[in-house]
CSV table of N, CA, C and O and ligand atoms in Angstrom, one decimal:
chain,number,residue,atom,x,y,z
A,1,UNK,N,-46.9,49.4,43.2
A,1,UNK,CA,-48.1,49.1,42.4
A,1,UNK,C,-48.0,47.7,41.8
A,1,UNK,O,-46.9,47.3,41.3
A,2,UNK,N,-49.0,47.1,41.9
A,2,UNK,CA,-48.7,45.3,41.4
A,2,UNK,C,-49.3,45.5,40.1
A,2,UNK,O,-50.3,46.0,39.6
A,3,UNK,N,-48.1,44.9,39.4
A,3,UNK,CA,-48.6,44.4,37.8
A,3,UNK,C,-49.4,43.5,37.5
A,3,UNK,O,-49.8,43.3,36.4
A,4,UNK,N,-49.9,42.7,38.7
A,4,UNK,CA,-51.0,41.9,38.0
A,4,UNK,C,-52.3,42.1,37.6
A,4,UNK,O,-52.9,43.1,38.1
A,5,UNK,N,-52.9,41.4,36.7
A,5,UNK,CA,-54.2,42.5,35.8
A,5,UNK,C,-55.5,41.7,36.9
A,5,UNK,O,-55.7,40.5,37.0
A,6,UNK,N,-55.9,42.4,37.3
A,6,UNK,CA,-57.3,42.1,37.9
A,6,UNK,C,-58.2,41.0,37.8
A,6,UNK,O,-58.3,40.6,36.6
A,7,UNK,N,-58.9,40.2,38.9
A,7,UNK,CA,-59.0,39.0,38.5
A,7,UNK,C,-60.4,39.0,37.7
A,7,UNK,O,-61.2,39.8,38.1
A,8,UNK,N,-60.8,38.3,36.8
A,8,UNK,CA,-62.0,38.5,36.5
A,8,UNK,C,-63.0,37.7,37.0
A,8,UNK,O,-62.9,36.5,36.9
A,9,UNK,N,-64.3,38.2,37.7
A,9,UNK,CA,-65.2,37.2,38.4
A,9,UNK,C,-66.1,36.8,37.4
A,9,UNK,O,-66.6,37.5,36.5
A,10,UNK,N,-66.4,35.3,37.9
A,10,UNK,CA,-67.5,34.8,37.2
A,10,UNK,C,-68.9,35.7,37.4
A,10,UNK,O,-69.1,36.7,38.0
A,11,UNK,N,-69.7,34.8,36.8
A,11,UNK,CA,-71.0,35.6,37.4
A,11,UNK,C,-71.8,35.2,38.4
A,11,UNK,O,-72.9,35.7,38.7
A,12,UNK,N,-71.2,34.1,39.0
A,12,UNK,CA,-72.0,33.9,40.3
A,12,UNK,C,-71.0,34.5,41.1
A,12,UNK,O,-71.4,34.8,42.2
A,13,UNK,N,-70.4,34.7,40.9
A,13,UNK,CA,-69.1,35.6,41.9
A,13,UNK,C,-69.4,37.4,41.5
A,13,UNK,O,-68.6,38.2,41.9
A,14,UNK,N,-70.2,37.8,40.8
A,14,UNK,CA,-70.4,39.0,40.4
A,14,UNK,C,-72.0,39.5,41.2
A,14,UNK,O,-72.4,40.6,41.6
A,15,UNK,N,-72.9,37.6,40.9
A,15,UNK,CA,-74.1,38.3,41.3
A,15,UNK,C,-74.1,38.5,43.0
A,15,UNK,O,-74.7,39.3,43.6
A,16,UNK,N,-72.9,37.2,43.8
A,16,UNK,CA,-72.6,37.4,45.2
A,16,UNK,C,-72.2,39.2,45.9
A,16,UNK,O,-72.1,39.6,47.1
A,17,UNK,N,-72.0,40.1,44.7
A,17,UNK,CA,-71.9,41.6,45.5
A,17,UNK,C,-72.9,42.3,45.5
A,17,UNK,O,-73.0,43.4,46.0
A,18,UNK,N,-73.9,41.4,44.7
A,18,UNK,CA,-75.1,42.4,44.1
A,18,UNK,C,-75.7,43.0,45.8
A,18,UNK,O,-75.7,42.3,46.9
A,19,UNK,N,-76.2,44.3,45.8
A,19,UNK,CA,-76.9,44.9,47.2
A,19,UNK,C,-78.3,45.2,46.6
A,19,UNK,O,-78.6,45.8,45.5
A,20,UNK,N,-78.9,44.5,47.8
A,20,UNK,CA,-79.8,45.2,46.9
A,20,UNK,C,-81.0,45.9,48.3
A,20,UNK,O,-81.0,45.3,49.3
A,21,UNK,N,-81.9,47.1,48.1
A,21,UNK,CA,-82.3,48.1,48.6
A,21,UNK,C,-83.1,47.2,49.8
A,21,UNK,O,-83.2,47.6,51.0
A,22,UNK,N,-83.8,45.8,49.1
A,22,UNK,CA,-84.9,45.4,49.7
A,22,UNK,C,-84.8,44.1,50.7
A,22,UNK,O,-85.6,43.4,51.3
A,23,UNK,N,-83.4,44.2,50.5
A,23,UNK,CA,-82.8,43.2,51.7
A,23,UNK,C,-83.1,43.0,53.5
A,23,UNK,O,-82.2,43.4,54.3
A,24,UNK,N,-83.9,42.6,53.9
A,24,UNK,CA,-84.2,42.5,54.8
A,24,UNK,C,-85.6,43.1,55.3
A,24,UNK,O,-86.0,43.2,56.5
A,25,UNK,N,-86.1,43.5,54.0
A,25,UNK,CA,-87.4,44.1,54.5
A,25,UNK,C,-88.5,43.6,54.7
A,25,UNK,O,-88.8,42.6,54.0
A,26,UNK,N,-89.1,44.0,55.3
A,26,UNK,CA,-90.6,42.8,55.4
A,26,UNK,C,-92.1,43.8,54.4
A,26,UNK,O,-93.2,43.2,54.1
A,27,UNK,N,-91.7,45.1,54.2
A,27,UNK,CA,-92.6,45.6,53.6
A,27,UNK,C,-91.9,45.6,52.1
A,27,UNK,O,-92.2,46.6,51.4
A,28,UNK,N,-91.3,44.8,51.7
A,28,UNK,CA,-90.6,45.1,49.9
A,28,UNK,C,-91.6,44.6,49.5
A,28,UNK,O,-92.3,43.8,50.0
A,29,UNK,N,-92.0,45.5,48.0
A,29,UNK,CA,-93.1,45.4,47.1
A,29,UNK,C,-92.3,45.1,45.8
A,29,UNK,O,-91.2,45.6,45.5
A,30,UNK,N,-93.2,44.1,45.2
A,30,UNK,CA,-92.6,43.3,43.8
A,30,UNK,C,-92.6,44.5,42.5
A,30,UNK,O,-93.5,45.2,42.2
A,31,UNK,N,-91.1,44.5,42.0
A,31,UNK,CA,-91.3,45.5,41.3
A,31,UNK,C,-91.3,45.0,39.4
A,31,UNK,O,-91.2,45.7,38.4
A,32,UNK,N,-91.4,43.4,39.7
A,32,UNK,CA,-92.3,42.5,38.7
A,32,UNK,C,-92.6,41.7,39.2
A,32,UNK,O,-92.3,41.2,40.2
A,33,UNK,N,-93.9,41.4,38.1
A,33,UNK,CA,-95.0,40.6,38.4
A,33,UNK,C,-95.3,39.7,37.8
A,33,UNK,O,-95.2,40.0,36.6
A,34,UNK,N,-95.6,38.4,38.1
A,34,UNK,CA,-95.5,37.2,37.0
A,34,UNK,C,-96.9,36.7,37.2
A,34,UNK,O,-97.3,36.4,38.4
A,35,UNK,N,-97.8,36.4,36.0
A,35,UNK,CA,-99.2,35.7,36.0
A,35,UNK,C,-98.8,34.5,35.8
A,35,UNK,O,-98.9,34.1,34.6
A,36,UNK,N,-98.1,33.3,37.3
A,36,UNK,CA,-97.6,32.1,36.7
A,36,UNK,C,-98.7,31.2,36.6
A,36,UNK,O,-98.4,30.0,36.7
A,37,UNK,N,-100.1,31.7,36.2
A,37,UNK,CA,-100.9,30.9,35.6
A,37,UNK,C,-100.7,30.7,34.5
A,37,UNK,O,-100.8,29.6,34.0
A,38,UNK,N,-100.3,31.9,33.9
A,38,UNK,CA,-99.5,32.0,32.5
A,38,UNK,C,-98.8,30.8,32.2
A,38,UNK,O,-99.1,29.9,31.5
A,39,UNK,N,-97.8,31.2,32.9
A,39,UNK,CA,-96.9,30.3,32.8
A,39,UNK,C,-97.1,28.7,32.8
A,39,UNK,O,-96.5,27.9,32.0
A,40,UNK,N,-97.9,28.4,33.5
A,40,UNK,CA,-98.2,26.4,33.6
A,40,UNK,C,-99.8,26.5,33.3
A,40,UNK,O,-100.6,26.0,34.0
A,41,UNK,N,-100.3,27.5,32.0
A,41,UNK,CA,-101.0,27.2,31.2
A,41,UNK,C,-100.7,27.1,29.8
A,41,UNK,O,-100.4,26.0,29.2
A,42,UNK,N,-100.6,27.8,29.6
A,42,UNK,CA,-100.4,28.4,27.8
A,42,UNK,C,-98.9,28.4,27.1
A,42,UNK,O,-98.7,28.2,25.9
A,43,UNK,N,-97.6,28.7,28.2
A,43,UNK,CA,-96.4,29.0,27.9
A,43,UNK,C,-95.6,27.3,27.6
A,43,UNK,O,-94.9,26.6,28.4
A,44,UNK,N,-95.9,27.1,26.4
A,44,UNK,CA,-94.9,25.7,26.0
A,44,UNK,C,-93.3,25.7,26.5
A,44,UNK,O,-92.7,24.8,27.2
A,45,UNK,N,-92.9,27.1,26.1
A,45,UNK,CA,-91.5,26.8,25.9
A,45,UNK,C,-90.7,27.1,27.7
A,45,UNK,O,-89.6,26.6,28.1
A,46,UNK,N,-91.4,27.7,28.4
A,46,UNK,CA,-91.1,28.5,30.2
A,46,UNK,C,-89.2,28.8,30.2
A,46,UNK,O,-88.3,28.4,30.9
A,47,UNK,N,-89.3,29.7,29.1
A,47,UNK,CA,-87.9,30.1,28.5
A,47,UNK,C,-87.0,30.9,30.0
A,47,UNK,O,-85.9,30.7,30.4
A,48,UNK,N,-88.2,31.9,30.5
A,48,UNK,CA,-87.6,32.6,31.6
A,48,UNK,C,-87.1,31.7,33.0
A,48,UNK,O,-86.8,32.4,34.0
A,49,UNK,N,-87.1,30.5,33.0
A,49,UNK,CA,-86.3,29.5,33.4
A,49,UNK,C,-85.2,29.2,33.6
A,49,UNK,O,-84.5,28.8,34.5
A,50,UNK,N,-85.1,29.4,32.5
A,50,UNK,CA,-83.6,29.0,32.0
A,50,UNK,C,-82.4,30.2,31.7
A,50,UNK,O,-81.2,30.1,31.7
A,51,UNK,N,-83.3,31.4,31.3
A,51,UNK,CA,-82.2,32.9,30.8
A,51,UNK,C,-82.4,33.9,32.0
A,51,UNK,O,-81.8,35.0,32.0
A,52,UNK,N,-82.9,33.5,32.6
A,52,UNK,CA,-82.6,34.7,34.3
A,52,UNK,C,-81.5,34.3,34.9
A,52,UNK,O,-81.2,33.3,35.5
A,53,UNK,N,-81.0,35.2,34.8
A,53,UNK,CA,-79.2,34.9,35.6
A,53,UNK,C,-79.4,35.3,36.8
A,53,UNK,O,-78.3,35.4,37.4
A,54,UNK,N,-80.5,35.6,37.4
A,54,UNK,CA,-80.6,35.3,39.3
A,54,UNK,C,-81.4,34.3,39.4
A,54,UNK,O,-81.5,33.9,40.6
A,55,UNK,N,-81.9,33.7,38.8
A,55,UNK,CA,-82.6,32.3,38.8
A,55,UNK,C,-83.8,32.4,39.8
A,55,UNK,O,-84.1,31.5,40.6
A,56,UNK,N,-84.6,33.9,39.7
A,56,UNK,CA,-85.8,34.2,40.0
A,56,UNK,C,-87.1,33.2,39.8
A,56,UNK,O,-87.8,32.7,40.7
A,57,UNK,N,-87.3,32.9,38.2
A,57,UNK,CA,-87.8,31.9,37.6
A,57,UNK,C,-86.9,30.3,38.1
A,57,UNK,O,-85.7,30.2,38.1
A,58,UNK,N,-88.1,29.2,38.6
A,58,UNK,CA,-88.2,28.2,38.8
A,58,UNK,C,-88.8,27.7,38.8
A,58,UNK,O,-89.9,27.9,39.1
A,59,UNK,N,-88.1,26.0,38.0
A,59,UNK,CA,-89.1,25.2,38.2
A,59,UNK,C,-89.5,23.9,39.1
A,59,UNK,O,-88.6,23.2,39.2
A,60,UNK,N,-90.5,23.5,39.6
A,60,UNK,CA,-90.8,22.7,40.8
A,60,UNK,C,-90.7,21.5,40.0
A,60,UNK,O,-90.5,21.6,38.8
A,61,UNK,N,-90.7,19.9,40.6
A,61,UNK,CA,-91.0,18.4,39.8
A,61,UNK,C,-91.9,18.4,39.3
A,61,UNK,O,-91.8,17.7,38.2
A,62,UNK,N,-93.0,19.0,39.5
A,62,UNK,CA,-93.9,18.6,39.0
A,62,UNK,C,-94.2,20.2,37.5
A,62,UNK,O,-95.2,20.9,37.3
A,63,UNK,N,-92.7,20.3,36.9
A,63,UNK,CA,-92.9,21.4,36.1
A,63,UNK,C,-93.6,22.6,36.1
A,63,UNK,O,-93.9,23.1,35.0
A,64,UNK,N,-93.9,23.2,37.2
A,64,UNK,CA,-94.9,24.0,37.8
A,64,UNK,C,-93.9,25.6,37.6
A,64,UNK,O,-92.8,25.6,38.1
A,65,UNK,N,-94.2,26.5,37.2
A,65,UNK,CA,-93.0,27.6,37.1
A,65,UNK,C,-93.6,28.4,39.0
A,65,UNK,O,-94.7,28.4,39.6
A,66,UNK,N,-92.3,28.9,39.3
A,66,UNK,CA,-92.8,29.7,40.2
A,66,UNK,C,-91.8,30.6,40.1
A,66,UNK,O,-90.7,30.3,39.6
A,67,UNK,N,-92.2,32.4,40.6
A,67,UNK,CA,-91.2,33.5,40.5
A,67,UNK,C,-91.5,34.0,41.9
A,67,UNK,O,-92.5,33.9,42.7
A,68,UNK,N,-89.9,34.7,42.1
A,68,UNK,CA,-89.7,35.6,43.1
A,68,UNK,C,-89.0,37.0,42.9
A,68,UNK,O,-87.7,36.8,42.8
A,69,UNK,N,-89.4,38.2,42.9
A,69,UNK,CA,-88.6,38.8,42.8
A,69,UNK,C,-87.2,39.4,43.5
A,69,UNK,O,-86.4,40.2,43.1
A,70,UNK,N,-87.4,38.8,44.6
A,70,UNK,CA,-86.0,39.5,45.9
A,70,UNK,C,-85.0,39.3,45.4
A,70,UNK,O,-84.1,40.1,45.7
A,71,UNK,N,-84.7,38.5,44.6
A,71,UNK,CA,-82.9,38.4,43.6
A,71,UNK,C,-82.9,38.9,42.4
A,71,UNK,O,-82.0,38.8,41.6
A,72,UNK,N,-84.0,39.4,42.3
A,72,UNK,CA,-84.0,40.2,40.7
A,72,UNK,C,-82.7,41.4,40.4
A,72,UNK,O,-83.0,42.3,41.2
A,73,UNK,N,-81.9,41.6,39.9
A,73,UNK,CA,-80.8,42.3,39.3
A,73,UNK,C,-80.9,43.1,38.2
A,73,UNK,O,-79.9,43.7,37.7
A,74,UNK,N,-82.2,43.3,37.9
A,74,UNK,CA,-83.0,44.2,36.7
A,74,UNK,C,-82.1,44.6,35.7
A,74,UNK,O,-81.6,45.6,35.4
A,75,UNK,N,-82.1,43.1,35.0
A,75,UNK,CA,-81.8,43.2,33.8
A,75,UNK,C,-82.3,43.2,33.0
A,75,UNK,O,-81.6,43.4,32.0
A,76,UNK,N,-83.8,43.0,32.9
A,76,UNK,CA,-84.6,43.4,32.0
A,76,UNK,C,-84.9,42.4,31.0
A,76,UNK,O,-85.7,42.6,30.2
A,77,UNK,N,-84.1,41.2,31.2
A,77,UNK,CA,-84.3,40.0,30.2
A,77,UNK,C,-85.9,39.2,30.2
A,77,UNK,O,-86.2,39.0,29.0
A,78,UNK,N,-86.4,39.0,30.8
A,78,UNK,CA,-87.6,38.5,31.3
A,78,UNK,C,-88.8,39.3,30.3
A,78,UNK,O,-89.5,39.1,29.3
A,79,UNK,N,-88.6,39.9,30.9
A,79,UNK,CA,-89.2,41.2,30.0
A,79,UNK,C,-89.8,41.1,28.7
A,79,UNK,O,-90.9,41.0,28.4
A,80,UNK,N,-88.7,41.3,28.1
A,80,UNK,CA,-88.3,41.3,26.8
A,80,UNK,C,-88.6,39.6,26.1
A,80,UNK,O,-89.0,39.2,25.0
A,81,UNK,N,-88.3,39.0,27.2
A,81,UNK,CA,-88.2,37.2,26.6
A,81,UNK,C,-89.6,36.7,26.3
A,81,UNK,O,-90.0,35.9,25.3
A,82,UNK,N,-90.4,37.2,27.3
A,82,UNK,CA,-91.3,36.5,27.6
A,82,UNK,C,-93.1,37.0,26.7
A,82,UNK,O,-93.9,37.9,26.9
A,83,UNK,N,-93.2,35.8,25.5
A,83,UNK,CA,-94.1,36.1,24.7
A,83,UNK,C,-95.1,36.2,24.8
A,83,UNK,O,-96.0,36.6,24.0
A,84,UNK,N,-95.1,35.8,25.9
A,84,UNK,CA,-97.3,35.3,26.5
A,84,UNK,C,-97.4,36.5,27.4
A,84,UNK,O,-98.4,36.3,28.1
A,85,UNK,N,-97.0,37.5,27.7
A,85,UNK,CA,-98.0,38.5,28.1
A,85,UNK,C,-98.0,38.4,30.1
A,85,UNK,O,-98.8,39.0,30.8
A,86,UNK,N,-96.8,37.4,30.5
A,86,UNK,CA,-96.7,37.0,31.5
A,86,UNK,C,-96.3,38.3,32.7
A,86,UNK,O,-96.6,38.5,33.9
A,87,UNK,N,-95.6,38.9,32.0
A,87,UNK,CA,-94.5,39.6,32.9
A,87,UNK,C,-94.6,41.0,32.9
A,87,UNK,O,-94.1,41.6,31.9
A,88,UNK,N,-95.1,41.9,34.0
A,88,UNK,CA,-95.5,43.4,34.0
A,88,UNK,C,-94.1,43.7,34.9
A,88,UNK,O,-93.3,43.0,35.6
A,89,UNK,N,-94.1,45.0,34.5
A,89,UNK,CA,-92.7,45.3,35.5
A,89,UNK,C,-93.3,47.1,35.6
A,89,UNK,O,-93.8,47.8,34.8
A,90,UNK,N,-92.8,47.3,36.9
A,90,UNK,CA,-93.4,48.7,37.0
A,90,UNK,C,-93.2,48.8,38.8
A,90,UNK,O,-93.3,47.9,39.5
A,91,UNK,N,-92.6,50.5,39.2
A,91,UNK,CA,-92.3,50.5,40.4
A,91,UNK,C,-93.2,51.4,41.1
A,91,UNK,O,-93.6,52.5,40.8
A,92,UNK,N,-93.6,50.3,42.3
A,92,UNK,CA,-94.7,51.2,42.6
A,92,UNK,C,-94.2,51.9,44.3
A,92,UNK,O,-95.1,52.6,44.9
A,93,UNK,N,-93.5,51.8,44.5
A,93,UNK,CA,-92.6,52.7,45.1
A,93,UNK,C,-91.0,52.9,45.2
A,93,UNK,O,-90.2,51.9,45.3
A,94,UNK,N,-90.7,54.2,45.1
A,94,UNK,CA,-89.3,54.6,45.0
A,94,UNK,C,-88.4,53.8,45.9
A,94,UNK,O,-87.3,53.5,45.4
A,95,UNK,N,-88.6,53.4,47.1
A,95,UNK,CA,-88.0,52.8,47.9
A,95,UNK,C,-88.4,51.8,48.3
A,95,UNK,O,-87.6,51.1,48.9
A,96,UNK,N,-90.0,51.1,48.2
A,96,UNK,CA,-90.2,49.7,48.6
A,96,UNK,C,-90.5,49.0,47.8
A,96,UNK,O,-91.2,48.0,48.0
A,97,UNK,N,-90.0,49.5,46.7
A,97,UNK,CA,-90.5,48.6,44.9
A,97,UNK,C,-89.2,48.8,44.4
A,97,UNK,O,-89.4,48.4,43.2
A,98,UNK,N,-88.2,49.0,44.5
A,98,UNK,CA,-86.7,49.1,43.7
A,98,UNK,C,-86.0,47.5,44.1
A,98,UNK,O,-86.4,47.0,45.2
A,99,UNK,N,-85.1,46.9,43.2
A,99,UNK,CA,-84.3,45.9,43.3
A,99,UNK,C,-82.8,46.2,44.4
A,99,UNK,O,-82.5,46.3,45.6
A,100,UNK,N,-82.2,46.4,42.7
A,100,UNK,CA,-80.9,46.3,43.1
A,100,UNK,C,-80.0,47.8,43.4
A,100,UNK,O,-80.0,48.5,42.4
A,101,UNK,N,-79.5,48.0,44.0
A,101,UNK,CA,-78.4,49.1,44.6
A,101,UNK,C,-77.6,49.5,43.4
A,101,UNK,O,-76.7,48.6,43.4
A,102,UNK,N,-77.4,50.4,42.4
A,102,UNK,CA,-76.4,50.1,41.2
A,102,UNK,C,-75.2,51.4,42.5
A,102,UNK,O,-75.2,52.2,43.4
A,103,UNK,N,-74.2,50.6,41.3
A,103,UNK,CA,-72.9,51.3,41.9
A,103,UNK,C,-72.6,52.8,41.6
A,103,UNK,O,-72.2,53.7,42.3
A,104,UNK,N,-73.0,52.9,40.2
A,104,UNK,CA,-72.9,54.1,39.8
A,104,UNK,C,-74.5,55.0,39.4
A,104,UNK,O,-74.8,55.6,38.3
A,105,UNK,N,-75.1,55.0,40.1
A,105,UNK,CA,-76.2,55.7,39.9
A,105,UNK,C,-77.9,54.8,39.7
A,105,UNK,O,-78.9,55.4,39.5
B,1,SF4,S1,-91.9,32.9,29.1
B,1,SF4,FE1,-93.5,34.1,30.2
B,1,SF4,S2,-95.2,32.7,30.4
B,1,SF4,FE2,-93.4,31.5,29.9
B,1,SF4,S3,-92.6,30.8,31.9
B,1,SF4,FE3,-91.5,32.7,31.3
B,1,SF4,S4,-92.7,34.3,32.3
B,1,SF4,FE4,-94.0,32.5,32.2
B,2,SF4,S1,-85.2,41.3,35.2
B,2,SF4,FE1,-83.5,39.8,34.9
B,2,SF4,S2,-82.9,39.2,36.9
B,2,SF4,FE2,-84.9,40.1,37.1
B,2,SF4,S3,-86.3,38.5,37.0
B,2,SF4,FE3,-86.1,39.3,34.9
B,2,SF4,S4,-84.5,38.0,34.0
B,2,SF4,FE4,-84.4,37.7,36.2
C-alpha cells in the first residue's frame, strides 16, 4: 500500500473528467436558457462571465455575451448570480435535457 496522500487536482484537471450525458448528441436540449439580449442590453456588470467555472458564458471583442450550455457542470452559480432575470433553468427532458453524469447519483 503506498503512503503517498493522493494528488490533488486543480480544477481544470477536475472539470477534464467531467462526463457528461449529452456528449455527442445531436438532439441535446438546453437545460438553461440565457436571454443574451439581456445580457448586451440592460446587464452593466455580465458577472456570469467571469464566475462560471466551465466558461459557458463568453465574451466576444466586441463585448457581446454569448452562452452555451454543452459544458455546463450544474452548479447552479449562474442562477443564483444573475440579477436581471437572464437565466431560466429547467429540464425538459430526462435524458435529452440533463448535463453532467454525477458519480454518485
Ligand atoms: S448576469 Fe445575467 S444578464 Fe448579466 S451577463 Fe450574466 S446571465 Fe446575462
Ligand atoms: S450552472 Fe454553473 S457551470 Fe452551468 S452555466 Fe451556470 S455557472 Fe456555468
Amino acid at each position: 500500500m503506498s503512503d503517498q496522500a493522493p494528488k490533488r487536482l486543480s480544477v481544470s484537471e477536475r472539470l477534464g473528467l467531467v462526463n457528461y450525458r449529452n456528449q455527442g448528441r445531436t438532439d441535446a436540449r438546453a437545460h438553461i436558457e440565457v436571454d443574451t439580449s439581456i445580457c448586451n442590453s440592460t446587464c452593466s456588470h455580465k458577472c456570469t462571465t467571469r464566475i462560471c467555472p466551465a466558461k459557458c458564458y463568453t465574451l466576444d471583442e466586441h463585448d457581446q455575451v454569448h452562452f452555451q450550455f454543452e459544458d455546463c457542470i450544474e452548479c447552479g452559480t449562474c442562477l443564483y448570480a444573475c440579477d436581471q432575470g437572464a437565466v431560466t433553468w429547467k429540464y425538459p427532458h430526462p435524458e435529452e435535457g440533463r448535463g453532467i453524469n454525477w458519480t454518485l447519483g
